[in-house]
């Protein structure tokens, strides 16, 4: 893909990982870890986990279609939260982590997480803009920057400790390399980082900096959407359909090559166009435009838009096949139609209904720590490799059969290990989100205390 990634070259918005080859396999053992497609054995073993994510999404839509919790559109709940939207955000975060771990291209078709996340953010932004715009923008930026600073301090410290010198970087050297470091403080552009640092036999793979900085493109796009939202909402209220469809038209111009904007500016503009439609769909959801459209008409038109996206993708497959991150126009069309259907069937849940209620605490936790999870998950995925590699040194792992067993399930162990590491990051860094939002710091905000109080009442 040629857009959306912080380096501005070659990688997608959700970069396909190429995580570390375990030490034993690096010395010539059997099968290697295929970062883009996953180990065959691990892929089969993980199918149930991916199915659980899909099942949760399907259950949410099915419940909405049957009218559980109210009609489509946003209704105020006692807590001010719509648990359907919270559930979608949680599913999107899980899908992002799974994609970055296994690199399965079909996940971008199954659930376009980034489009969903931008749509939900747009809906919340429209609700917030009932207050003065400057205060809302300042509040959103304040909530975004401190978690980014914590991540930047750790990432830059690791890069400098590995010997990286931004002044001598061949891609961003000299004074410009130092100036670009400001993007680690305010994400207005693409931050610099080394493509290779350390050695392949080191503790982390030598491309860890590329992978760790991958998620930062989302913060850049989010920041620009937040700044542009007062103007976009003003335009939407006066000309809703042109404002809603304009990003798709801009994506068609950029995504088909009619107009090419070089460098990182082109990446930023393309990101804005690809997901601008989803962001404005969030406005449409909040303003009630979607629920005024007959459901059959909205779903039928969305299906046609999505079909066009898949048709376009079929003739413009990238290096990873059906990975829509490599195909801007297909990504924009598919995400737009997918989000319309999700929001058209949107109930308003003050509580998660039925069997979904068992996931209430995890949904609450993931929503309270969404920025922390998104910022740190790629680095934590890579951190699983040196931890799992220690298993090769255990006494009972010295046989070829034991080594082969670990090789064949390596990606599965990475999947199971990354979640405790994400939990640790939530404890260590998550409270910064509370600090940024001017709330009392909490280590594990899963709503357990609130639920207990509600049960007593």
XYZ file of C-alpha atoms in Angstrom:
457
model
C 0.000 0.000 0.000
C 1.163 3.486 -0.689
C -0.773 5.423 1.871
C -1.615 5.676 5.501
C 1.533 4.272 7.025
C 3.740 6.516 9.045
C 6.801 6.026 6.877
C 5.033 6.966 3.700
C 6.390 4.041 1.733
C 5.092 0.665 0.981
C 3.191 -0.401 4.073
C -0.484 -0.255 4.823
C -2.534 1.488 7.452
C -2.564 -1.769 9.321
C 0.899 -2.988 8.324
C 1.197 -6.687 7.720
C 3.574 -7.870 10.421
C 6.826 -9.691 9.918
C 7.468 -10.698 13.465
C 10.600 -12.286 14.806
C 11.656 -15.740 13.783
C 12.258 -17.755 16.954
C 15.880 -18.358 17.830
C 15.790 -22.096 17.277
C 14.266 -21.774 13.855
C 16.714 -19.062 12.920
C 19.417 -21.700 13.251
C 17.803 -24.021 10.740
C 14.917 -25.743 12.498
C 11.810 -26.791 10.651
C 9.055 -24.367 9.688
C 9.424 -20.595 10.162
C 6.815 -18.223 11.388
C 5.048 -16.687 8.413
C 4.109 -13.240 9.637
C 1.856 -12.471 6.729
C -0.179 -15.648 6.720
C 0.475 -17.298 10.052
C 1.693 -20.826 10.761
C -0.812 -23.269 9.248
C -1.229 -25.127 12.485
C -1.737 -21.932 14.441
C -4.229 -20.628 11.928
C -6.420 -23.657 12.356
C -6.116 -23.600 16.111
C -7.010 -19.962 16.312
C -10.108 -20.274 14.129
C -12.315 -20.543 17.182
C -10.989 -17.247 18.551
C -11.645 -15.395 15.305
C -15.045 -17.008 15.163
C -15.836 -15.662 18.628
C -15.112 -12.125 17.467
C -17.268 -12.586 14.364
C -19.978 -14.201 16.433
C -20.097 -11.232 18.782
C -20.468 -8.869 15.832
C -23.189 -11.040 14.325
C -25.039 -11.274 17.621
C -24.929 -7.517 17.983
C -26.381 -6.939 14.513
C -28.974 -9.666 14.937
C -30.122 -8.211 18.241
C -30.372 -4.794 16.635
C -32.397 -6.206 13.734
C -34.887 -7.753 16.123
C -35.358 -4.477 17.935
C -33.636 -5.325 21.212
C -33.077 -2.210 23.252
C -34.870 0.260 21.007
C -34.994 1.546 17.473
C -32.109 2.612 15.280
C -30.384 5.846 16.119
C -28.861 7.285 19.234
C -30.979 7.483 22.347
C -29.682 8.901 25.588
C -29.035 6.317 28.255
C -28.798 6.938 31.976
C -25.027 6.483 31.882
C -24.610 8.472 28.677
C -23.087 5.402 26.963
C -24.503 3.394 24.099
C -23.320 -0.140 24.801
C -23.880 -1.211 21.200
C -21.304 1.348 20.068
C -19.020 0.298 22.915
C -19.297 -3.322 21.760
C -18.403 -2.378 18.185
C -15.330 -0.496 19.395
C -14.199 -3.514 21.432
C -14.644 -5.866 18.475
C -12.687 -3.434 16.287
C -9.784 -3.369 18.760
C -9.658 -7.161 19.008
C -9.709 -7.440 15.228
C -6.819 -4.964 14.935
C -4.688 -6.990 17.357
C -5.506 -10.282 15.630
C -4.742 -8.813 12.208
C -1.419 -7.399 13.292
C -0.479 -10.746 14.812
C -1.568 -13.148 12.084
C -1.679 -10.808 9.083
C -4.774 -12.484 7.631
C -5.892 -10.347 4.683
C -9.487 -11.606 4.857
C -9.945 -9.889 8.215
C -9.998 -6.520 6.427
C -13.056 -7.736 4.522
C -14.697 -9.543 7.417
C -14.647 -6.517 9.731
C -13.173 -3.178 8.572
C -12.073 -2.049 12.007
C -10.615 1.314 11.107
C -13.757 2.465 9.311
C -15.847 1.403 12.299
C -13.564 3.197 14.761
C -13.603 6.429 12.755
C -17.401 6.283 12.452
C -17.830 5.827 16.205
C -15.392 8.676 16.877
C -17.305 10.882 14.436
C -20.591 10.167 16.214
C -19.099 11.057 19.599
C -17.505 14.174 18.135
C -20.863 15.344 16.761
C -22.415 14.866 20.189
C -19.604 16.830 21.850
C -19.894 19.721 19.406
C -23.066 20.841 21.136
C -20.514 22.691 23.265
C -18.177 25.437 21.965
C -15.969 23.995 19.247
C -12.615 25.272 20.518
C -13.175 23.728 23.920
C -14.179 20.402 22.389
C -11.101 20.307 20.130
C -8.839 21.250 23.011
C -10.367 18.512 25.161
C -9.973 15.859 22.449
C -6.341 16.806 21.845
C -5.660 16.823 25.581
C -6.990 13.272 25.867
C -4.886 12.112 22.931
C -1.468 13.587 23.633
C -0.393 12.323 27.115
C -0.844 8.610 26.171
C 1.109 9.328 22.975
C 3.896 11.005 24.974
C 4.262 7.982 27.240
C 4.542 5.698 24.224
C 6.969 8.067 22.478
C 9.282 8.234 25.506
C 9.580 4.443 25.622
C 9.871 3.969 21.859
C 12.450 6.739 21.367
C 14.481 5.571 24.352
C 14.634 2.083 22.821
C 15.604 3.489 19.416
C 18.342 5.703 20.831
C 19.620 2.835 22.985
C 19.788 0.721 19.814
C 22.097 3.260 18.203
C 19.666 5.222 16.029
C 20.666 8.822 15.344
C 17.921 10.867 13.634
C 20.500 13.397 12.434
C 22.307 10.675 10.458
C 19.207 8.800 9.319
C 19.461 8.313 5.518
C 15.711 8.966 5.089
C 15.323 11.939 7.460
C 18.844 13.074 8.236
C 20.238 16.405 9.308
C 18.245 19.161 10.933
C 15.059 17.876 9.326
C 15.438 14.614 11.222
C 15.423 16.509 14.513
C 12.467 18.667 13.449
C 10.455 15.572 12.528
C 10.758 14.288 16.093
C 8.008 16.749 16.970
C 5.585 14.284 15.408
C 6.163 12.101 18.459
C 4.793 14.985 20.527
C 2.029 16.307 18.253
C 1.047 13.801 15.530
C 0.571 16.229 12.664
C 2.785 14.198 10.332
C 4.765 10.983 10.095
C 7.399 10.506 12.822
C 10.846 9.323 11.749
C 12.271 5.966 12.794
C 14.869 3.503 11.521
C 13.792 0.781 9.138
C 16.331 -1.563 10.688
C 17.832 -1.339 14.128
C 19.881 -3.889 16.040
C 20.342 -7.340 14.539
C 18.062 -10.188 13.498
C 19.519 -12.311 16.255
C 18.838 -9.661 18.889
C 16.169 -9.591 21.542
C 13.695 -8.015 19.097
C 13.594 -8.352 15.344
C 15.511 -5.601 13.559
C 12.297 -4.139 12.082
C 10.625 -3.629 15.458
C 10.694 0.173 15.156
C 8.702 0.023 11.926
C 6.109 -2.219 13.525
C 5.924 -0.224 16.756
C 5.366 3.067 14.929
C 2.746 1.573 12.616
C -0.319 2.544 14.699
C 0.703 6.209 14.831
C -0.916 6.897 11.443
C -4.316 6.531 13.134
C -3.536 9.231 15.687
C -2.501 11.588 12.908
C -5.713 10.981 10.969
C -7.817 11.252 14.130
C -6.204 14.578 15.039
C -6.937 16.074 11.633
C -10.516 14.805 11.724
C -11.012 16.375 15.141
C -9.661 19.734 13.956
C -11.799 19.615 10.806
C -14.986 18.436 12.561
C -16.581 21.850 13.277
C -16.352 22.725 9.586
C -17.431 19.247 8.469
C -20.432 19.242 10.811
C -21.413 22.728 9.648
C -21.267 21.531 6.014
C -23.131 18.321 6.843
C -26.047 20.149 8.450
C -26.422 22.374 5.390
C -25.690 19.835 2.643
C -25.730 16.357 4.196
C -25.501 14.186 1.094
C -22.723 16.083 -0.734
C -20.714 16.182 2.518
C -21.308 12.476 3.125
C -20.346 11.362 -0.382
C -17.535 13.842 -1.095
C -14.831 11.696 0.609
C -15.762 8.756 -1.640
C -15.390 10.996 -4.679
C -12.023 12.249 -3.451
C -10.902 8.662 -2.834
C -11.932 7.761 -6.397
C -9.719 10.550 -7.707
C -6.735 9.588 -5.538
C -7.249 5.827 -5.446
C -7.470 5.413 -9.218
C -4.323 7.439 -9.864
C -6.083 10.324 -11.636
C -4.286 12.626 -9.201
C -1.149 11.643 -7.328
C 0.103 13.538 -4.303
C 3.646 12.434 -3.476
C 5.201 11.784 -0.105
C 3.671 11.879 3.304
C 1.273 14.654 2.333
C -0.290 12.253 -0.133
C -0.577 9.588 2.540
C -2.327 11.977 4.929
C -4.763 13.219 2.275
C -5.538 9.660 1.187
C -6.204 8.573 4.759
C -8.506 11.557 5.211
C -10.402 10.671 2.042
C -10.630 6.913 2.652
C -12.071 7.263 6.137
C -13.721 10.669 5.798
C -16.948 9.042 4.675
C -17.010 6.879 7.801
C -16.329 9.887 10.037
C -19.225 11.803 8.466
C -21.395 8.685 8.774
C -20.854 9.119 12.504
C -22.398 12.589 12.118
C -25.316 11.087 10.186
C -25.846 8.524 12.917
C -25.867 11.118 15.678
C -28.057 13.584 13.752
C -30.625 10.867 13.009
C -30.222 10.969 9.227
C -29.678 7.220 8.912
C -32.834 6.240 10.776
C -34.899 8.476 8.475
C -33.830 6.333 5.508
C -35.903 3.161 4.964
C -33.850 0.229 6.090
C -34.319 -1.751 2.897
C -33.055 1.199 0.857
C -30.031 1.833 3.066
C -29.014 -1.840 3.107
C -29.563 -2.275 -0.643
C -27.495 0.780 -1.562
C -24.788 -0.231 0.919
C -24.638 -3.706 -0.614
C -24.139 -2.168 -4.069
C -21.370 0.113 -2.774
C -19.654 -2.813 -1.040
C -20.005 -4.976 -4.152
C -18.326 -2.254 -6.195
C -15.517 -2.114 -3.641
C -14.916 -5.857 -3.917
C -15.103 -5.696 -7.703
C -12.496 -2.948 -7.745
C -10.317 -4.883 -5.325
C -10.462 -8.001 -7.512
C -8.745 -6.117 -10.321
C -6.233 -4.269 -8.134
C -4.975 -6.858 -5.676
C -1.866 -5.808 -3.788
C 1.093 -7.857 -2.561
C -1.081 -9.381 0.172
C -3.981 -10.280 -2.076
C -7.364 -9.222 -0.724
C -5.930 -6.991 1.976
C -8.071 -3.869 1.525
C -5.431 -1.742 3.249
C -3.495 -1.963 -0.016
C -6.470 -0.788 -2.128
C -7.718 2.673 -1.057
C -10.867 2.851 -3.194
C -11.965 -0.663 -2.205
C -11.255 0.091 1.441
C -13.317 3.289 1.316
C -16.291 1.683 -0.439
C -16.354 -1.484 1.645
C -15.899 0.357 4.950
C -18.578 2.917 4.061
C -21.210 0.322 3.194
C -20.297 -1.885 6.143
C -20.612 1.010 8.590
C -23.961 2.099 7.138
C -25.376 -1.380 7.791
C -23.956 -1.533 11.320
C -25.380 1.872 12.195
C -28.674 1.277 10.385
C -29.293 -1.738 12.612
C -28.017 0.191 15.613
C -30.052 -0.296 18.772
C -29.428 1.856 21.825
C -28.342 -0.397 24.649
C -27.992 1.016 28.144
C -26.865 -2.529 29.021
C -25.470 -5.382 26.938
C -28.397 -7.759 26.410
C -28.598 -11.516 26.872
C -25.440 -13.549 26.455
C -23.476 -10.459 25.507
C -23.746 -9.303 29.120
C -20.990 -11.724 30.116
C -18.556 -9.547 28.150
C -19.641 -6.338 29.901
C -16.493 -5.858 31.993
C -14.128 -6.488 29.092
C -16.110 -4.150 26.849
C -15.990 -1.467 29.532
C -12.262 -1.961 30.088
C -11.384 -1.861 26.390
C -13.400 1.321 25.851
C -11.821 3.025 28.849
C -8.356 2.059 27.609
C -8.815 2.108 23.828
C -5.914 4.512 23.178
C -3.539 2.536 25.390
C -4.442 -0.771 23.740
C -4.085 0.651 20.252
C -0.786 2.416 20.898
C 0.999 -0.455 22.604
C -0.358 -3.635 21.026
C 2.133 -3.870 18.149
C 5.153 -3.460 20.398
C 3.702 -6.000 22.830
C 3.104 -8.521 20.036
C 6.815 -8.330 19.252
C 7.669 -8.612 22.947
C 6.078 -12.074 22.991
C 8.843 -13.444 20.751
C 11.826 -13.210 23.165
C 9.587 -14.483 25.983
C 8.438 -17.563 24.066
C 11.955 -18.171 22.777
C 13.043 -18.885 26.348
C 10.972 -22.059 26.193
C 13.517 -23.542 23.777
C 16.074 -23.492 26.615
C 13.975 -25.586 28.991
C 15.403 -29.075 29.716
C 12.374 -30.949 28.349
C 12.472 -28.919 25.110
C 15.782 -30.279 23.849
C 14.295 -33.008 21.653
C 13.441 -32.409 18.004
C 9.841 -33.456 18.640
C 9.362 -30.860 21.391
C 10.995 -28.160 19.287
C 8.800 -29.002 16.312
C 5.687 -28.866 18.506
C 6.564 -25.372 19.701
C 7.420 -24.307 16.161
C 4.030 -25.418 14.859
C 2.103 -23.596 17.606
C 4.334 -20.535 17.913
C 1.799 -18.020 16.606
C -0.867 -19.464 18.861
C 1.376 -18.942 21.906
C 1.966 -15.368 20.744
C -1.792 -14.834 20.614
C -2.345 -16.138 24.133
C 0.623 -14.264 25.579
C -0.083 -10.853 24.064
C -3.295 -10.372 26.065
C -1.631 -10.559 29.499
C 0.990 -8.151 28.182
C -1.752 -5.784 27.024
C -3.281 -6.103 30.493
C 0.078 -5.173 32.001
C 0.291 -2.128 29.722
C -3.189 -1.102 30.851
C -2.057 -1.202 34.481
C 1.257 0.559 33.850
C 0.210 3.182 31.282
C -3.580 3.197 31.156
C -4.050 5.603 34.061
C -2.533 8.281 31.815
C -5.802 8.295 29.887
C -7.599 9.184 33.114
C -5.075 11.907 33.839
C -5.544 13.302 30.319
C -9.329 13.295 30.776
C -9.031 14.955 34.208
C -10.403 11.904 35.993
C -9.125 10.128 39.066
C -6.520 7.551 37.922
C -7.767 3.963 37.829
C -5.663 0.841 37.317
C -8.345 -1.471 35.955
C -11.510 0.441 34.955
C -13.761 -2.449 33.960
C -16.893 -1.081 35.612
C -16.991 -3.799 38.291
C -17.708 -1.348 41.108
C -20.425 0.353 39.093
C -22.027 -3.017 38.277
C -21.972 -4.043 41.947
C -23.628 -0.774 42.964
C -26.260 -1.252 40.286
C -27.045 -4.782 41.479
C -27.416 -3.563 45.081
C -29.773 -0.823 43.915
